mmCIF file of C-alpha atoms and ligand atoms in Angstrom:
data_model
loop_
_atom_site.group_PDB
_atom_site.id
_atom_site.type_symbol
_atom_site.label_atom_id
_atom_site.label_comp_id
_atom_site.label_asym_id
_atom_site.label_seq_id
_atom_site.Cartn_x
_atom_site.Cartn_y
_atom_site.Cartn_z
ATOM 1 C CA UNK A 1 82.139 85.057 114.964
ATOM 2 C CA UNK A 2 84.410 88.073 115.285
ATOM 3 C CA UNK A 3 82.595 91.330 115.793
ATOM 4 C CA UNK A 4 84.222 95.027 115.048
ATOM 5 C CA UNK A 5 83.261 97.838 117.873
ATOM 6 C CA UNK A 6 81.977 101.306 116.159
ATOM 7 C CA UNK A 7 82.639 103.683 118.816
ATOM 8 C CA UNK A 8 79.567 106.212 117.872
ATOM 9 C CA UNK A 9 78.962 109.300 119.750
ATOM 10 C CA UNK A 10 75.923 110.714 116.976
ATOM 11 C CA UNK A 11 78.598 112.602 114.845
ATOM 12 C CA UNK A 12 78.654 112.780 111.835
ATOM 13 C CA UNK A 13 82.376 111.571 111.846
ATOM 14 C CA UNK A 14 81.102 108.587 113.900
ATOM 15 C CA UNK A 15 77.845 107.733 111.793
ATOM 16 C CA UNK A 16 81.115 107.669 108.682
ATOM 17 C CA UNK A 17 82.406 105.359 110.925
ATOM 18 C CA UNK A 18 79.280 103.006 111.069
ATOM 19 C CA UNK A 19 79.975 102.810 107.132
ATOM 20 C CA UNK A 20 83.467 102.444 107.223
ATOM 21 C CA UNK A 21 82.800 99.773 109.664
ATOM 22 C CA UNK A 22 80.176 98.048 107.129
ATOM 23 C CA UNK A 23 83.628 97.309 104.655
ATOM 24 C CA UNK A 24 85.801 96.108 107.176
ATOM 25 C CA UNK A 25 83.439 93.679 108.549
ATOM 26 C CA UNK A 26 82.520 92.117 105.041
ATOM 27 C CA UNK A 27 86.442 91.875 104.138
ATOM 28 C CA UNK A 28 87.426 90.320 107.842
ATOM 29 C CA UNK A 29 84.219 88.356 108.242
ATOM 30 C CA UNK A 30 82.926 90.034 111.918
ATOM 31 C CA UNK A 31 79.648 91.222 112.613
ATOM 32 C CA UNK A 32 78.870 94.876 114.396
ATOM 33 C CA UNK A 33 78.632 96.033 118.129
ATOM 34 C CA UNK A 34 77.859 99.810 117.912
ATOM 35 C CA UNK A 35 79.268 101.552 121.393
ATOM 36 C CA UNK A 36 78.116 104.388 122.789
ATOM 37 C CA UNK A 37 80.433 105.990 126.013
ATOM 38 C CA UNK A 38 78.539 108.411 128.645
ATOM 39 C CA UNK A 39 81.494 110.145 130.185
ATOM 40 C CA UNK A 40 81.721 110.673 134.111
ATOM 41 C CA UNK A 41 80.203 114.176 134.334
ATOM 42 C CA UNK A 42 82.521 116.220 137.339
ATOM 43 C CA UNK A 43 79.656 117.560 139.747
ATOM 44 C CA UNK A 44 80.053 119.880 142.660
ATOM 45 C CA UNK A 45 79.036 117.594 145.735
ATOM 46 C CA UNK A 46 76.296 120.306 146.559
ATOM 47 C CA UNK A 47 74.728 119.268 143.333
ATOM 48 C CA UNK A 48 70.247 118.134 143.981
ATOM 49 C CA UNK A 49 69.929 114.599 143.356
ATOM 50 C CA UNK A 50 66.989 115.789 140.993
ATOM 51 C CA UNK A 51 69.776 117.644 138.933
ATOM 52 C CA UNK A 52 72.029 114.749 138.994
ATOM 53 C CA UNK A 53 68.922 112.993 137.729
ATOM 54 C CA UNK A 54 68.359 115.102 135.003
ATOM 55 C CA UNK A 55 71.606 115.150 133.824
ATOM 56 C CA UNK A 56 71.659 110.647 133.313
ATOM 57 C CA UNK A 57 68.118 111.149 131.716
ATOM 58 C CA UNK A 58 69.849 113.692 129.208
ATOM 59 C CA UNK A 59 73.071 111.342 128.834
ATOM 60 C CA UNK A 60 70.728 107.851 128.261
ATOM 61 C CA UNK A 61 68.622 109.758 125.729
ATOM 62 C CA UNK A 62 71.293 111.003 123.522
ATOM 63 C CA UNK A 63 73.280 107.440 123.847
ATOM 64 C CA UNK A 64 70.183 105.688 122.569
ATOM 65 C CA UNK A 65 69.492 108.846 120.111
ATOM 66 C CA UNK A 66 72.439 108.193 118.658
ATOM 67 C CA UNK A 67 72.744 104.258 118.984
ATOM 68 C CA UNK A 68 69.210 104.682 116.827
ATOM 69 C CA UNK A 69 70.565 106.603 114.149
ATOM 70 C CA UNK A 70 73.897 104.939 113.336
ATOM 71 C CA UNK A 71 71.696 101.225 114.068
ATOM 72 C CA UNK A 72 69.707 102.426 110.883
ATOM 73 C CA UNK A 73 72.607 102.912 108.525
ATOM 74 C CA UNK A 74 73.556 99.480 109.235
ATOM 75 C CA UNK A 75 70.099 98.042 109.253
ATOM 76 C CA UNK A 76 69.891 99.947 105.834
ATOM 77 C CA UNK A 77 72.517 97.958 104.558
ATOM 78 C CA UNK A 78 71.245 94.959 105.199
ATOM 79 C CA UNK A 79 73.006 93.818 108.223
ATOM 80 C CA UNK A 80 72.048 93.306 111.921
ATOM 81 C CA UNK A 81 74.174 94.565 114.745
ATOM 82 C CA UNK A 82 74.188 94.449 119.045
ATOM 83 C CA UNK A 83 74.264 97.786 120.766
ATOM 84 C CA UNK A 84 75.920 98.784 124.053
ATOM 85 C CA UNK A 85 76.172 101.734 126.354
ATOM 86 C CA UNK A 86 79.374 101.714 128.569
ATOM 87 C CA UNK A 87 80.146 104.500 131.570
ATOM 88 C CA UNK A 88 83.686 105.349 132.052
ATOM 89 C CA UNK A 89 86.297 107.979 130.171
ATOM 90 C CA UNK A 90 85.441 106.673 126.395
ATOM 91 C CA UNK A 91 88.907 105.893 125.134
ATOM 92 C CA UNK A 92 89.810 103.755 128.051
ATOM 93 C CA UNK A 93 86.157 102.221 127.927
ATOM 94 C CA UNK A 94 86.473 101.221 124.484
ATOM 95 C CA UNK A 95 90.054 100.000 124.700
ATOM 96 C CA UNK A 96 88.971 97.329 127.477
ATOM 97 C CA UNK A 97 86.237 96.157 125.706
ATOM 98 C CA UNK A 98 88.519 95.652 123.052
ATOM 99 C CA UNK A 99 90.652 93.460 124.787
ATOM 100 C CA UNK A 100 87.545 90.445 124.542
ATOM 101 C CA UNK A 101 88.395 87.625 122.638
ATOM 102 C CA UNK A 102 85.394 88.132 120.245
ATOM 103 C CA UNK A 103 86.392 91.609 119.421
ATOM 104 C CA UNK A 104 88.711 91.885 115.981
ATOM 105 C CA UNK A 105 89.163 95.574 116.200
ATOM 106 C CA UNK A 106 87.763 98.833 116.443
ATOM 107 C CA UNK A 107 86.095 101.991 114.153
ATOM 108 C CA UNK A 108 86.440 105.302 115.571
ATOM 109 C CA UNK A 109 85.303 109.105 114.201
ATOM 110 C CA UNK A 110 88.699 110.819 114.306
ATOM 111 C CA UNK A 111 86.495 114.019 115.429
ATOM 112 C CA UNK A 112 83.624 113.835 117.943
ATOM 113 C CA UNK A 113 81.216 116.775 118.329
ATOM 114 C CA UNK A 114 83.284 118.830 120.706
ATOM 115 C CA UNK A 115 86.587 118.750 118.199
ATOM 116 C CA UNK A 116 88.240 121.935 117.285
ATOM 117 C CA UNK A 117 88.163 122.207 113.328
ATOM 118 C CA UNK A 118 92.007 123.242 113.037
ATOM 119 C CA UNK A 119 93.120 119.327 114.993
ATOM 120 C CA UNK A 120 92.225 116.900 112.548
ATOM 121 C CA UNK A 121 92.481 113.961 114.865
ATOM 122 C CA UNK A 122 90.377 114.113 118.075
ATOM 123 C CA UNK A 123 91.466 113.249 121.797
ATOM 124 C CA UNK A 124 89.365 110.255 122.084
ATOM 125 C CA UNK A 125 91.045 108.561 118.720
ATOM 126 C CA UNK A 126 94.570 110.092 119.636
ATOM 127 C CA UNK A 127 94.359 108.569 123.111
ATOM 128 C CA UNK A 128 92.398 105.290 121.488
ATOM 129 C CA UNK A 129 95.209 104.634 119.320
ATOM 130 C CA UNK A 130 97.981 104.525 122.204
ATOM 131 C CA UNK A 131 96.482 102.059 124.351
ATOM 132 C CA UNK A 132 94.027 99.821 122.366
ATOM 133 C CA UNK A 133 96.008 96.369 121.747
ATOM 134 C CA UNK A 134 93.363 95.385 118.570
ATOM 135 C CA UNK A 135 93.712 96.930 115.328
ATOM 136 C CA UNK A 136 91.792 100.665 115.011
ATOM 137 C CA UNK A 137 90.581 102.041 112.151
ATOM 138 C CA UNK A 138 90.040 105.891 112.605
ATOM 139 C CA UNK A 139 87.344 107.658 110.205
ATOM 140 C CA UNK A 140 86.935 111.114 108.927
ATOM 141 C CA UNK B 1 86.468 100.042 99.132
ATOM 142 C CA UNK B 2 88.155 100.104 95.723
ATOM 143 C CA UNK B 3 91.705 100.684 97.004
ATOM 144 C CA UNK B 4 93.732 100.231 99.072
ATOM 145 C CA UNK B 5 97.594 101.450 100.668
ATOM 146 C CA UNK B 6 99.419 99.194 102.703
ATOM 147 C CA UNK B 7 102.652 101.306 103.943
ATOM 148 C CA UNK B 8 105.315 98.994 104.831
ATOM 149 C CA UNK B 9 108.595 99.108 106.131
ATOM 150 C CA UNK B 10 109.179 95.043 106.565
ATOM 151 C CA UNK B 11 108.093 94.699 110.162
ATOM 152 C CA UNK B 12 106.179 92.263 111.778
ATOM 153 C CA UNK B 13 103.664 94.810 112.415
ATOM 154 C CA UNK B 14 103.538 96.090 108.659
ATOM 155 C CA UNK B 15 103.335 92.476 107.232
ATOM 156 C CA UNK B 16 100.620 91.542 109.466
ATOM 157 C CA UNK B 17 98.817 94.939 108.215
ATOM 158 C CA UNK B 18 99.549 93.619 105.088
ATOM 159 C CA UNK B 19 97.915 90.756 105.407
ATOM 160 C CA UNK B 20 94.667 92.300 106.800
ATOM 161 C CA UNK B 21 94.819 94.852 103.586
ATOM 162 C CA UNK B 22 94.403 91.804 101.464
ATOM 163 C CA UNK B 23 91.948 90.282 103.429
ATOM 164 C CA UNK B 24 89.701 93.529 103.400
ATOM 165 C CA UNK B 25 90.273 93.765 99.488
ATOM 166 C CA UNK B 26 89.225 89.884 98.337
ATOM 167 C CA UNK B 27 85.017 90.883 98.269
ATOM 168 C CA UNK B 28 85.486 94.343 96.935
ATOM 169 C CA UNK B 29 88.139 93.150 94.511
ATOM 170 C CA UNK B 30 90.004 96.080 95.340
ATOM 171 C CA UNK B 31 93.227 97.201 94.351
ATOM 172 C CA UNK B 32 95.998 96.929 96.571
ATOM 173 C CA UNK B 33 99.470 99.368 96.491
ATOM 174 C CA UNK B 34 102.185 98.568 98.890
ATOM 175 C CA UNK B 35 104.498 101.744 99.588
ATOM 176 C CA UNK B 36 107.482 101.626 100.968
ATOM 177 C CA UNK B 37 109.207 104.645 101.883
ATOM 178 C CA UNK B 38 112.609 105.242 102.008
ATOM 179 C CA UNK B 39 113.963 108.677 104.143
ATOM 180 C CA UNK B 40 116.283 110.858 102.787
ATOM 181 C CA UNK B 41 119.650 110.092 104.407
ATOM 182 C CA UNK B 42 121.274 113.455 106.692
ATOM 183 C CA UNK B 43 124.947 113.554 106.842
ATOM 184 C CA UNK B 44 126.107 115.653 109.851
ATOM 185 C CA UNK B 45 127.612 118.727 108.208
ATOM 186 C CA UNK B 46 127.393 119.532 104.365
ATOM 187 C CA UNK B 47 129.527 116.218 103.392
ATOM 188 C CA UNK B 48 130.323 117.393 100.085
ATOM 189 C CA UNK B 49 132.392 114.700 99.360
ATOM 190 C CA UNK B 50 129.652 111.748 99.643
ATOM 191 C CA UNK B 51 128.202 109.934 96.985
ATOM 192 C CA UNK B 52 124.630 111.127 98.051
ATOM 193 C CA UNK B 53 122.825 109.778 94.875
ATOM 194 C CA UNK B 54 124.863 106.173 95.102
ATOM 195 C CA UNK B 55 123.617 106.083 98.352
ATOM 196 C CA UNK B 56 119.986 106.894 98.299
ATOM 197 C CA UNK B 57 120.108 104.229 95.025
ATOM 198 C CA UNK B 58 121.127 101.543 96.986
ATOM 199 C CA UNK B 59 118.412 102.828 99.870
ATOM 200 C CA UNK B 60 115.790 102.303 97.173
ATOM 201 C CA UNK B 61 116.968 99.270 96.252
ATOM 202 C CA UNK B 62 116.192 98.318 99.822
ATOM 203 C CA UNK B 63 112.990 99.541 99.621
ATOM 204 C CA UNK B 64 112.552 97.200 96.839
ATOM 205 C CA UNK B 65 113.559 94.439 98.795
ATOM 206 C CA UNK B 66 111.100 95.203 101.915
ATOM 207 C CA UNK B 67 108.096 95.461 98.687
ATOM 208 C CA UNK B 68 109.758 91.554 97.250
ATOM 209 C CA UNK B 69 110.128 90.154 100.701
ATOM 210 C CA UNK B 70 106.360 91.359 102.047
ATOM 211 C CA UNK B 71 104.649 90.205 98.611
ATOM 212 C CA UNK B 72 106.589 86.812 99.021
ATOM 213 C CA UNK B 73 105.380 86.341 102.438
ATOM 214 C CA UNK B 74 102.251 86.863 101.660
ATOM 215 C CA UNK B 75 101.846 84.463 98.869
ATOM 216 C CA UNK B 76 99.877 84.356 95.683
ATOM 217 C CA UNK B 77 96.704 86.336 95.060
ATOM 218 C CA UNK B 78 94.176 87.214 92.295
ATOM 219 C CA UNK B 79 94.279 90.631 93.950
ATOM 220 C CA UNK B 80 95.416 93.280 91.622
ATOM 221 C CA UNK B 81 98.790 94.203 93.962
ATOM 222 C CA UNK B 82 101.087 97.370 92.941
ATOM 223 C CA UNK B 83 104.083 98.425 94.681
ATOM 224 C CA UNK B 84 105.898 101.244 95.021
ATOM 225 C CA UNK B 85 109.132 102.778 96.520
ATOM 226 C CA UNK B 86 109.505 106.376 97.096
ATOM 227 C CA UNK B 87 112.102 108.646 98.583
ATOM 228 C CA UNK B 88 111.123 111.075 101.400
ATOM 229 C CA UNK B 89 109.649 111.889 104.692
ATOM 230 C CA UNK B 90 108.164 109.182 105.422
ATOM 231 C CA UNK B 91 105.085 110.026 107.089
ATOM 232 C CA UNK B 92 104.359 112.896 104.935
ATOM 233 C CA UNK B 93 104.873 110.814 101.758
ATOM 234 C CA UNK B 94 102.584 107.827 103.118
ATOM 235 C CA UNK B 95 100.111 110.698 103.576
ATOM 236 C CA UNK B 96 100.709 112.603 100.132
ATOM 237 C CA UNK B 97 100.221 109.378 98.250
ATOM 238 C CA UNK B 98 96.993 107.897 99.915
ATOM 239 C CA UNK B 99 95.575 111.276 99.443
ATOM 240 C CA UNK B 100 96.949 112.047 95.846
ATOM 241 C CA UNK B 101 95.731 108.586 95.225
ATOM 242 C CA UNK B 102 92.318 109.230 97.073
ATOM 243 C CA UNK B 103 92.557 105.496 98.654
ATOM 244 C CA UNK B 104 89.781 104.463 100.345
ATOM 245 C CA UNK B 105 92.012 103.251 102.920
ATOM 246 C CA UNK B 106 95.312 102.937 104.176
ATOM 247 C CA UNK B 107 96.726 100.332 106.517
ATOM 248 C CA UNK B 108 100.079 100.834 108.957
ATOM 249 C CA UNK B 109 101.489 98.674 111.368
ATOM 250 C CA UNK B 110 101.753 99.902 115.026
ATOM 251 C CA UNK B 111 105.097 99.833 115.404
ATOM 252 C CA UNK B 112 108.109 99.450 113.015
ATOM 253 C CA UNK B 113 111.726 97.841 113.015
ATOM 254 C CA UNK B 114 113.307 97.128 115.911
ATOM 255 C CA UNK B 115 110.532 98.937 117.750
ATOM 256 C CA UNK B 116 110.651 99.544 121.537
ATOM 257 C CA UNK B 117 107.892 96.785 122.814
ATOM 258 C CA UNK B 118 106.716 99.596 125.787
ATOM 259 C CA UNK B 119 105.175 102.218 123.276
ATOM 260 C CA UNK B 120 101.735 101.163 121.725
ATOM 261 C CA UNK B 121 102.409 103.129 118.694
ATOM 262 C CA UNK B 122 105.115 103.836 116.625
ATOM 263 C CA UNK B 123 106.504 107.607 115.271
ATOM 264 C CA UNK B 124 105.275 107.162 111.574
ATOM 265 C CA UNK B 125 102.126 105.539 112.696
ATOM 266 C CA UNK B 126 100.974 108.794 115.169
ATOM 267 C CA UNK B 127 102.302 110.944 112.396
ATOM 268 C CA UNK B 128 99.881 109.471 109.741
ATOM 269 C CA UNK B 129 97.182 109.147 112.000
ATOM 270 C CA UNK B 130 97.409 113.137 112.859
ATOM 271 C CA UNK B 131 98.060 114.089 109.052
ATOM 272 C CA UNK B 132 96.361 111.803 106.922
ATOM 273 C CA UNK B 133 92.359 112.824 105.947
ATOM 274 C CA UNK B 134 91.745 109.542 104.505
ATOM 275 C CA UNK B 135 90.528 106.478 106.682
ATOM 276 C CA UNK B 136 93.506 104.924 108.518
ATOM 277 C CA UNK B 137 93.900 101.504 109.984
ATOM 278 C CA UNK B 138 96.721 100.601 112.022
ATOM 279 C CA UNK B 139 97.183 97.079 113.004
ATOM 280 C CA UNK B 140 99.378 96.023 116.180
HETATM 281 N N1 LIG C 1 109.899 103.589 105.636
HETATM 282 C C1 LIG C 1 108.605 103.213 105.683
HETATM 283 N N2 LIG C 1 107.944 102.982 104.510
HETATM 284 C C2 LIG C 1 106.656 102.599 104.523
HETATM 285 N N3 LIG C 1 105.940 102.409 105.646
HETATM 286 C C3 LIG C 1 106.547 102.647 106.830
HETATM 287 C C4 LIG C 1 107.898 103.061 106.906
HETATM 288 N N4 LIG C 1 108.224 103.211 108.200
HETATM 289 C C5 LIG C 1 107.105 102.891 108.915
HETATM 290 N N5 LIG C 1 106.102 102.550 108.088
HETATM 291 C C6 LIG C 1 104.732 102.128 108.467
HETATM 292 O O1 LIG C 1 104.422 102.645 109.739
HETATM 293 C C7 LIG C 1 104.198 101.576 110.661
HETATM 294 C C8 LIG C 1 104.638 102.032 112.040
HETATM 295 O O2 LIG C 1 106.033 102.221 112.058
HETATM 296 P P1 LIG C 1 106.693 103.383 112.894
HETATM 297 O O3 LIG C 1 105.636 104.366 113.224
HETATM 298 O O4 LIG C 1 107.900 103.833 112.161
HETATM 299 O O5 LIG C 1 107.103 102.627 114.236
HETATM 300 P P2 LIG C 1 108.490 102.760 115.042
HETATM 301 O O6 LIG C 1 108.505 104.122 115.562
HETATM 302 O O7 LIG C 1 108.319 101.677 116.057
HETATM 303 O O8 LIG C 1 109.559 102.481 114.022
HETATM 304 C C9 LIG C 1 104.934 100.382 110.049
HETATM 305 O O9 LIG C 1 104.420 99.154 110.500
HETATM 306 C C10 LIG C 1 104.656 100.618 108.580
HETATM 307 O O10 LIG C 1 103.328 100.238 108.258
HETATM 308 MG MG1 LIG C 2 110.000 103.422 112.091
#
């Protein structure tokens, strides 16, 4: 079976994703794989190890925080779904994941949490959209 | 998902996003509109002298070809399919009717005629995806 990556970051954009994401995978017949993304965080090399520490604790709590929340709207619909937590820069991440055979497409918030209001599509959709080779379906 | 837009302009791309529209809309028995857009036509200068309304007539009627050829292609259906050709900017006019329409969706291929194989995505594609508040899905 074909299965649709929901990029979800805990936004509400990306939990309208998780929705979105419910429609498209009735009409093309796939199954979910929810995907959260912790970004490489840029740290002085003078940085404690207990700091650095912190910092992944913080980063693996709000990926499964949020892989939690979103996994309940689709459990709430009746459906199961697989959840993954990838390291890298999140567009790019997402985009080579996409290229698996099993994936159809992907379902991305086109605003995040850090978004500006005024830009109505965000830089991890933008840049999403010019490299993945799968069809994306961006959310607001 | 009740309906949908499928913006086409007779390319691969657009006929394959097409096809996924249709898919997408069979369990929701959605509605399906296929837009194609036709853009104004710019003569360098004023050009008094041309026949500007001949000429955008015989643009729509290729517009209407584009809608005949896609819906041929893609065979019968118990879908309820619309189509429609308008004249205009295109990107603005995709945008204007999916959110005039308030479509639950609207579907673009990544690229269009003739498109240069090196870019991912195509000029009316980005411009959607950066105007368009509704969900977009753009299929490569
Ligand atoms: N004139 C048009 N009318 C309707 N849809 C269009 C038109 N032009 C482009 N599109 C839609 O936008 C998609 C991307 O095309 P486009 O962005 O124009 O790529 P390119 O820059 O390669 O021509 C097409 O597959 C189609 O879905
Ligand atoms: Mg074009």
């Amino acid at each position: 079976m074909k299965t649709i990556l929901v990029a979800v970051d805990g936004s509400e954009p990306s939990l309208k994703g998780v929705r979105a994401a419910l429609d498209l995978a009735k009409g093309v017949g796939a199954r979910l794989e929810l995907v959260y993304v912790i970004p490489p965080v840029l740290l002085p090399p003078s940085t404690y190890a207990e700091t650095i520490k912190k910092l992944e604790e913080a980063n693996a709590t709000m990926a499964t925080h949020a892989l939690d929340k979103a996994k309940a709207i689709v459990a709430g619909a009746g459906s199961d779904c697989d959840l993954i937590t990838l390291h890298g820069a999140p567009a790019e991440s997402l985009a080579d994941l996409a290229q698996a055979e099993r994936v159809w497409g992907v379902v991305i918030g086109a605003k995040g949490h850090n978004a500006v209001s005024r830009v109505l599509l965000g830089s991890t959709a933008d840049r999403l959209m010019h490299i993945c080779q799968k069809p994306v379906l961006i959310v607001r | 998902m009740k309906k949908i837009l499928v913006a086409t302009d007779g390319s691969d791309a657009s006929l394959k996003g097409a096809r996924v529209a249709f898919q997408v809309a069979r369990p929701f028995d959605a509605a399906v509109t296929v837009l194609s857009v036709v853009p104004p036509i710019v003569l360098p200068g004023d050009a008094p002298w041309a026949p500007m309304d001949e000429i955008h007539l015989s643009e729509l009627k290729r517009g209407e070809r584009v809608l005949s050829e896609t819906l041929a292609a893609l065979g019968e259906t118990a879908l309820n399919v619309s189509t429609r050709v308008m004249l205009g900017p295109v990107a603005e006019t995709i945008t204007e009717v999916a959110e005039s329409g308030a479509f639950d969706m609207v579907v673009l291929g990544s690229h269009g005629k003739g498109a240069v194989k090196r870019v991912l995505l195509g000029s009316v594609a980005d411009r959607v995806m950066h105007l368009c508040t509704r969900p977009v899905l753009v299929v490569p």
